[in-house]
XYZ file of C-alpha atoms in Angstrom:
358
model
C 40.057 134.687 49.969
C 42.004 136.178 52.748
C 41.571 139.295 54.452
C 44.189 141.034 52.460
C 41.856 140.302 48.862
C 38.624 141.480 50.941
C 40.643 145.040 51.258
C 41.683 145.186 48.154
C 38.659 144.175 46.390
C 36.316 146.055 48.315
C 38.540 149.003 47.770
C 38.561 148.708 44.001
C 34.953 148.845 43.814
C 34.250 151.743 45.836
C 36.752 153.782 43.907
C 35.376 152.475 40.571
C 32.235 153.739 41.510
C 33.118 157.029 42.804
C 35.432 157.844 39.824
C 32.321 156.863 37.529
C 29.698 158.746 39.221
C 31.971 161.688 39.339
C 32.433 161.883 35.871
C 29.009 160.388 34.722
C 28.145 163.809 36.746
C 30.209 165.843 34.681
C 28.830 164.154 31.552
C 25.221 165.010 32.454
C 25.869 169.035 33.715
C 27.607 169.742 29.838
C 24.678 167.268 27.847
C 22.566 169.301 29.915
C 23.958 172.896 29.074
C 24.283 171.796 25.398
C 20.303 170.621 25.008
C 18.687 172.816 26.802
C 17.837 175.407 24.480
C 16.166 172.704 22.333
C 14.316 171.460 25.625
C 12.958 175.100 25.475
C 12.582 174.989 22.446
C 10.551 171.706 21.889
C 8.383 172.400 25.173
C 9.750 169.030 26.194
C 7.531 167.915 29.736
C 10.187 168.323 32.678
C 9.043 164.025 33.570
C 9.972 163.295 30.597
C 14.035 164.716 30.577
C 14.414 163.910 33.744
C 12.929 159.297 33.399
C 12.939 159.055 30.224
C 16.299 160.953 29.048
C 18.509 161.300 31.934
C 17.797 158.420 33.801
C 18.340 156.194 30.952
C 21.367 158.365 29.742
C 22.803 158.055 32.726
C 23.431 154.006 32.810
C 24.501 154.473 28.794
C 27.457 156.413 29.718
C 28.276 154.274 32.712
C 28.491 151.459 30.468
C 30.155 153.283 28.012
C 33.173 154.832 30.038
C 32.938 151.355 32.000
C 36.618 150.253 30.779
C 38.751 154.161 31.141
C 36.812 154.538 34.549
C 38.414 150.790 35.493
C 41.564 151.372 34.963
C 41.569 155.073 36.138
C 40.134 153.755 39.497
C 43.014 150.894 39.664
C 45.854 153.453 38.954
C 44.441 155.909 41.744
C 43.949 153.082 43.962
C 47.249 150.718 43.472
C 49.200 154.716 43.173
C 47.651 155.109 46.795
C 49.018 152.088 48.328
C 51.780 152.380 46.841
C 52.455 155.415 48.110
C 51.700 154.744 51.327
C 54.611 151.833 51.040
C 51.200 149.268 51.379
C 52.612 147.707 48.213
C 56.005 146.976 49.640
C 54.691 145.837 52.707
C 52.946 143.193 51.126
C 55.543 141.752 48.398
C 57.746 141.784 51.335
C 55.559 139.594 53.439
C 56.226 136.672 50.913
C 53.170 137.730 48.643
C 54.191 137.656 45.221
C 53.289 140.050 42.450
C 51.198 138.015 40.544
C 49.248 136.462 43.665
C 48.253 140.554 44.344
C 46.656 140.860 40.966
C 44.266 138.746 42.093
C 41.375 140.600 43.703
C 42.060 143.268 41.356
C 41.360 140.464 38.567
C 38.550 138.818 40.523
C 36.669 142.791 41.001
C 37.653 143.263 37.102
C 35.473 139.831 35.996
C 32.649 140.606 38.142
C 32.404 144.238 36.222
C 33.051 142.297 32.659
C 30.380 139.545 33.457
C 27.787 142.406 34.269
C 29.031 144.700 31.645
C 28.111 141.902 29.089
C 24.663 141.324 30.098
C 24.406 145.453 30.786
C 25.461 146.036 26.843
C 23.430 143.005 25.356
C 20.122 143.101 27.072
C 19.774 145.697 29.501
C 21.042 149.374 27.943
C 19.424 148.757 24.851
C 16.300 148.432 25.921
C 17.140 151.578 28.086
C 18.304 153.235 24.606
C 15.083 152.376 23.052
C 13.610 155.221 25.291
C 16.263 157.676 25.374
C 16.996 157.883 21.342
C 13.137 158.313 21.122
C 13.050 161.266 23.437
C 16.310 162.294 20.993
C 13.917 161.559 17.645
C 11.005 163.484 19.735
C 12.093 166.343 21.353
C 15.973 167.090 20.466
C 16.639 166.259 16.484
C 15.044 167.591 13.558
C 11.916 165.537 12.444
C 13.133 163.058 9.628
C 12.219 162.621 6.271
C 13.386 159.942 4.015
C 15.159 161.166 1.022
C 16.835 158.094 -0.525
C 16.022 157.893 -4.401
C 16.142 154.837 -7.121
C 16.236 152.485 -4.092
C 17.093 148.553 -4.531
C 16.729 146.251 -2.187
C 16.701 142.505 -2.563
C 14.003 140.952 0.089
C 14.101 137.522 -0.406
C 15.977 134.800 -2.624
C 16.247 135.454 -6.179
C 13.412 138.334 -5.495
C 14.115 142.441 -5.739
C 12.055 145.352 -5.530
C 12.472 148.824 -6.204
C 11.284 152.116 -5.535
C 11.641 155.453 -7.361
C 11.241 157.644 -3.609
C 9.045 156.759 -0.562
C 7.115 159.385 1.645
C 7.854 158.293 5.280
C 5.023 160.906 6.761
C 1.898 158.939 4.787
C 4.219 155.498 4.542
C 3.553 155.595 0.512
C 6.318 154.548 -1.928
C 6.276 155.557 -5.533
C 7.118 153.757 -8.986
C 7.532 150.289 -7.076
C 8.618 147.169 -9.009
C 9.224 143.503 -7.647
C 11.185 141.452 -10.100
C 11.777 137.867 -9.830
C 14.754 136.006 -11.472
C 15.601 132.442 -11.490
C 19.736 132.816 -12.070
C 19.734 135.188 -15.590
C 16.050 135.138 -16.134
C 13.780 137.145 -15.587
C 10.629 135.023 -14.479
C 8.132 137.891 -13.532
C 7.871 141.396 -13.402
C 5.228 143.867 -11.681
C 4.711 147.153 -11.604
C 3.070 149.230 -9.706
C 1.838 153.565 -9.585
C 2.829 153.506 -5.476
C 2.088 151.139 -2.937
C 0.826 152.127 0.193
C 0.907 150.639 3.717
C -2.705 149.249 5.570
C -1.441 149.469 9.258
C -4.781 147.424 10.139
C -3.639 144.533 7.611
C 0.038 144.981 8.092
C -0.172 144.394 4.433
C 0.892 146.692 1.546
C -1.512 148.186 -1.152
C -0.328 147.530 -4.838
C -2.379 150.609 -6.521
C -2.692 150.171 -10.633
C -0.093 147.014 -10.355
C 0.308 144.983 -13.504
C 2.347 141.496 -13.800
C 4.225 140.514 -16.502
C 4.923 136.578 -15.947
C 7.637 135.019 -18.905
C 7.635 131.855 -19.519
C 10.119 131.053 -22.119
C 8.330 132.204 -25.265
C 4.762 133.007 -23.799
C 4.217 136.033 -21.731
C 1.122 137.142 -20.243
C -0.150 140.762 -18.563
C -2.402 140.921 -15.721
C -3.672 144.282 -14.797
C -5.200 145.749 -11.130
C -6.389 148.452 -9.747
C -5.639 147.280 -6.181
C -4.008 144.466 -4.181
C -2.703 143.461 -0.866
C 0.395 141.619 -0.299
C 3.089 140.901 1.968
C 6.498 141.794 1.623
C 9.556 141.287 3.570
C 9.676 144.967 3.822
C 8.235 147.315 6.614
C 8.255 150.791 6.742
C 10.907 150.983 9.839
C 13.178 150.107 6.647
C 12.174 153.722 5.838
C 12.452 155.359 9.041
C 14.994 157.059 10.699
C 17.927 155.030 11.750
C 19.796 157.383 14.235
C 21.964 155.497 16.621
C 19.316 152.422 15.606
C 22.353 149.506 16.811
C 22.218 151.451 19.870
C 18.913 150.477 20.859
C 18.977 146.560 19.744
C 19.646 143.448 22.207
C 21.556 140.944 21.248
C 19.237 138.614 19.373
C 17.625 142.077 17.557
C 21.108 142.797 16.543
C 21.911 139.186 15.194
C 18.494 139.214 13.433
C 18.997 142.840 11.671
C 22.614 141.763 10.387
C 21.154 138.908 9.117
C 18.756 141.057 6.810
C 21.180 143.558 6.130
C 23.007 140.834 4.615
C 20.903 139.018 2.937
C 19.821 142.045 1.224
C 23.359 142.712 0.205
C 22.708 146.563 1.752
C 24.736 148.942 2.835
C 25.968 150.324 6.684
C 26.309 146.183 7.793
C 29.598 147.337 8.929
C 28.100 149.445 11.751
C 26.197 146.834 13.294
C 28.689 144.618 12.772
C 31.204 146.644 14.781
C 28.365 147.039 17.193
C 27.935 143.283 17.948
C 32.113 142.292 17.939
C 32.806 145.945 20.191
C 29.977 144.320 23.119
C 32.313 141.482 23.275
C 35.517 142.913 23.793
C 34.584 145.825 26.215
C 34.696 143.044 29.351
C 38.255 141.753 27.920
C 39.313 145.512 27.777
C 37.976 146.032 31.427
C 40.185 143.330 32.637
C 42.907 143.932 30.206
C 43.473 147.701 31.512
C 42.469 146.570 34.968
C 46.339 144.287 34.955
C 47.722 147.252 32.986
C 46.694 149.881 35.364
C 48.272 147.954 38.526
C 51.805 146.985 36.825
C 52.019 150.686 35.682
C 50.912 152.017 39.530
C 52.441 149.908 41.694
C 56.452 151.222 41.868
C 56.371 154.365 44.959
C 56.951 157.328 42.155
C 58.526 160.617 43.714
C 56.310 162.702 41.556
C 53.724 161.412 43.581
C 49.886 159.826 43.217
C 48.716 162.857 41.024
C 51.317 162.444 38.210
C 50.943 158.645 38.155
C 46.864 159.168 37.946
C 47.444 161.673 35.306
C 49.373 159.145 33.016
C 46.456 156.551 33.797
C 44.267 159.388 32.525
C 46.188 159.850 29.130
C 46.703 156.108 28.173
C 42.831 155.694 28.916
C 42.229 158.434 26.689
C 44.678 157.093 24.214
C 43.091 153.546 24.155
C 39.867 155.259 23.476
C 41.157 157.211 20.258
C 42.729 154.354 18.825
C 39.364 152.546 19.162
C 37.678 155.192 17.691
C 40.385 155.401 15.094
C 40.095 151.257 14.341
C 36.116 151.901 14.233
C 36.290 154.843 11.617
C 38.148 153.020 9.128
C 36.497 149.587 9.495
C 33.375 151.766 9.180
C 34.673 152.590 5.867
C 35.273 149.490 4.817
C 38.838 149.437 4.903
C 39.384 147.130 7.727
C 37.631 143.947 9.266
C 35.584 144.598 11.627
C 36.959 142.078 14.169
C 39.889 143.411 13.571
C 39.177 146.983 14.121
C 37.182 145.836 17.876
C 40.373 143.361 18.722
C 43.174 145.427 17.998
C 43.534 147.951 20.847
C 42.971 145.070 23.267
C 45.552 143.333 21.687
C 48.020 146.442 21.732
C 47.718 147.560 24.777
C 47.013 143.617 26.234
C 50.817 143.564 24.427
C 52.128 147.173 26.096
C 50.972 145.245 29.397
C 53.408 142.435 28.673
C 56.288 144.783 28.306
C 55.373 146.896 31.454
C 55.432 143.777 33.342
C 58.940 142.719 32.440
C 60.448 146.278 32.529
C 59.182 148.019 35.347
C 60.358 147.340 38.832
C 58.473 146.635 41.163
């Protein structure tokens, strides 16, 4: 690397940073006027906002605005140059246009390689803590209202419920039915059944079990009887902003049960798992963007080139949240939904580079 890419890159990563603590800032003063009545409210311990929400809230929306605040800080730092006719000075040294993107491209991969490993491994874990402070201190205590719920928890095997109690873990009317392709081989039926957190078993109070076997059936009544299912009360618990807080292998293993119990809201995760891969392509994606669209001298100056790097990041992150919402509904793949505003604006990139002077 010459001397030229040391100025350049080191540039780009202090005004990254800056432009991400500065609004990461902003973030936390309006968060903060919006919750705390309910800190008041909830007598939340001043330790606990300040390690356990903020300090893990922070690094979420870091990672979150990662992508806007790279391309923001490339059109405010490429505008800057340019201005300053650094840009000109440099093509017209021999450099070419291509050979400049390059410590822009090499700053861009270092933030994609540690925004992967930020989004898979690290900020969940962090999320873990804040969303419980959320479940604690900020949101209304949950209680599980689902009714007539199916859920199939292993091959060929389904069980059902009639409600569950999520305060005493207790569900009600609970049968387990297993079928071998359109019969029905047994049956049982239980009052409730109730979870032993010292087993990590469940209770089957007043079960009976109906077993067919062609002709012959027989009935076998209980009052009581522990057995494992591949069913936990989490299944029961609140869910809010639950992808949020898995790594990557929780998130692989919980779309793998979601599936395999054919249930629904496997979009979510889905979207979850495909959007951690394509954030580092978008950082370097709007990274080449942001200097083809910044480096021309404009006579409107640095602000009104900066403010049009504002409204395209703004208008990438709509159309994101636009792609999400519908695949959310079902409507649209979920790769899809995650790939296509990288692939737009990866496209409008294409075209600025072959139509705008530089």
């Amino acid at each position: 690397m010459k001397l030229l890419d040391w100025y350049i890159l080191k540039r780009f990563l202090q005004t990254y940073i800056f432009v991400v603590l500065v609004i990461v800032l902003v973030v936390v003063m309006i968060d903060y006027t919006e919750k705390v009545d309910n800190f008041h409210k909830t007598h939340a311990p001043g330790n606990e906002i300040f390690w356990d929400y903020y300090m893990n809230f922070v690094p979420y929306w870091a990672n979150y605005i990662s992508p806007l605040m790279v391309f923001i800080a490339t059109v405010f730092l490429t505008s800057r140059l340019a201005a300053r006719t650094e840009i000109i000075a440099i093509l017209s040294s021999g450099v070419s246009f291509i050979r400049l993107l390059f410590p822009y491209v090499l700053g861009a991969t270092v933030l994609a390689v540690a925004t992967y490993f930020m989004v898979n491994y690290i900020i969940p874990q962090a999320n873990k803590v804040r969303i419980a402070f959320e479940i604690k201190y900020i949101n209304d205590s949950y209680t599980y209202s689902g009714r007539n719920v199916h859920l199939k928890i292993a091959p060929n095997t389904y069980a059902y419920l009639e409600s569950y109690n999520n305060s005493v873990n207790t569900g009600y009317k609970f049968t387990l039915e297993k079928i071998d392709g359109n019969l029905l081989r047994q049956k049982l039926s239980a009052d409730r059944i109730e979870w032993d957190a010292k087993k990590k078993k469940w209770a089957l109070i007043d079960y009976r079990i109906r077993a067919i076997d062609g002709l012959k059936e027989t009935l076998t009544p209980g009052a009581r009887m522990d057995t494992t299912l591949n069913l936990k009360p989490d299944d029961f618990n609140s869910d809010f902003n639950l992808y949020e807080t898995l790594t990557r292998p929780e998130l692989n293993k919980r779309i793998n049960l979601l599936q395999s119990r054919g249930a629904d809201g496997v979009e979510t995760y889905l979207l979850e798992k495909y959007s951690r891969d394509t954030r580092p392509f978008a950082i370097i994606i709007l990274t080449v963007m942001g200097v083809i669209m910044s480096a021309r001298k404009s006579r409107r100056g640095v602000g009104w080139q900066v403010a049009l790097g504002f409204i395209l990041a703004f208008t990438y992150l709509l159309f994101f949240m636009l792609a999400k919402g519908i695949a959310e509904s079902g409507n649209l793949n979920p790769i899809v939904a995650v790939w296509l505003p990288n692939a737009i604006f990866a496209g409008i990139g294409v075209l600025l580079y072959n139509t705008i002077p530089r």
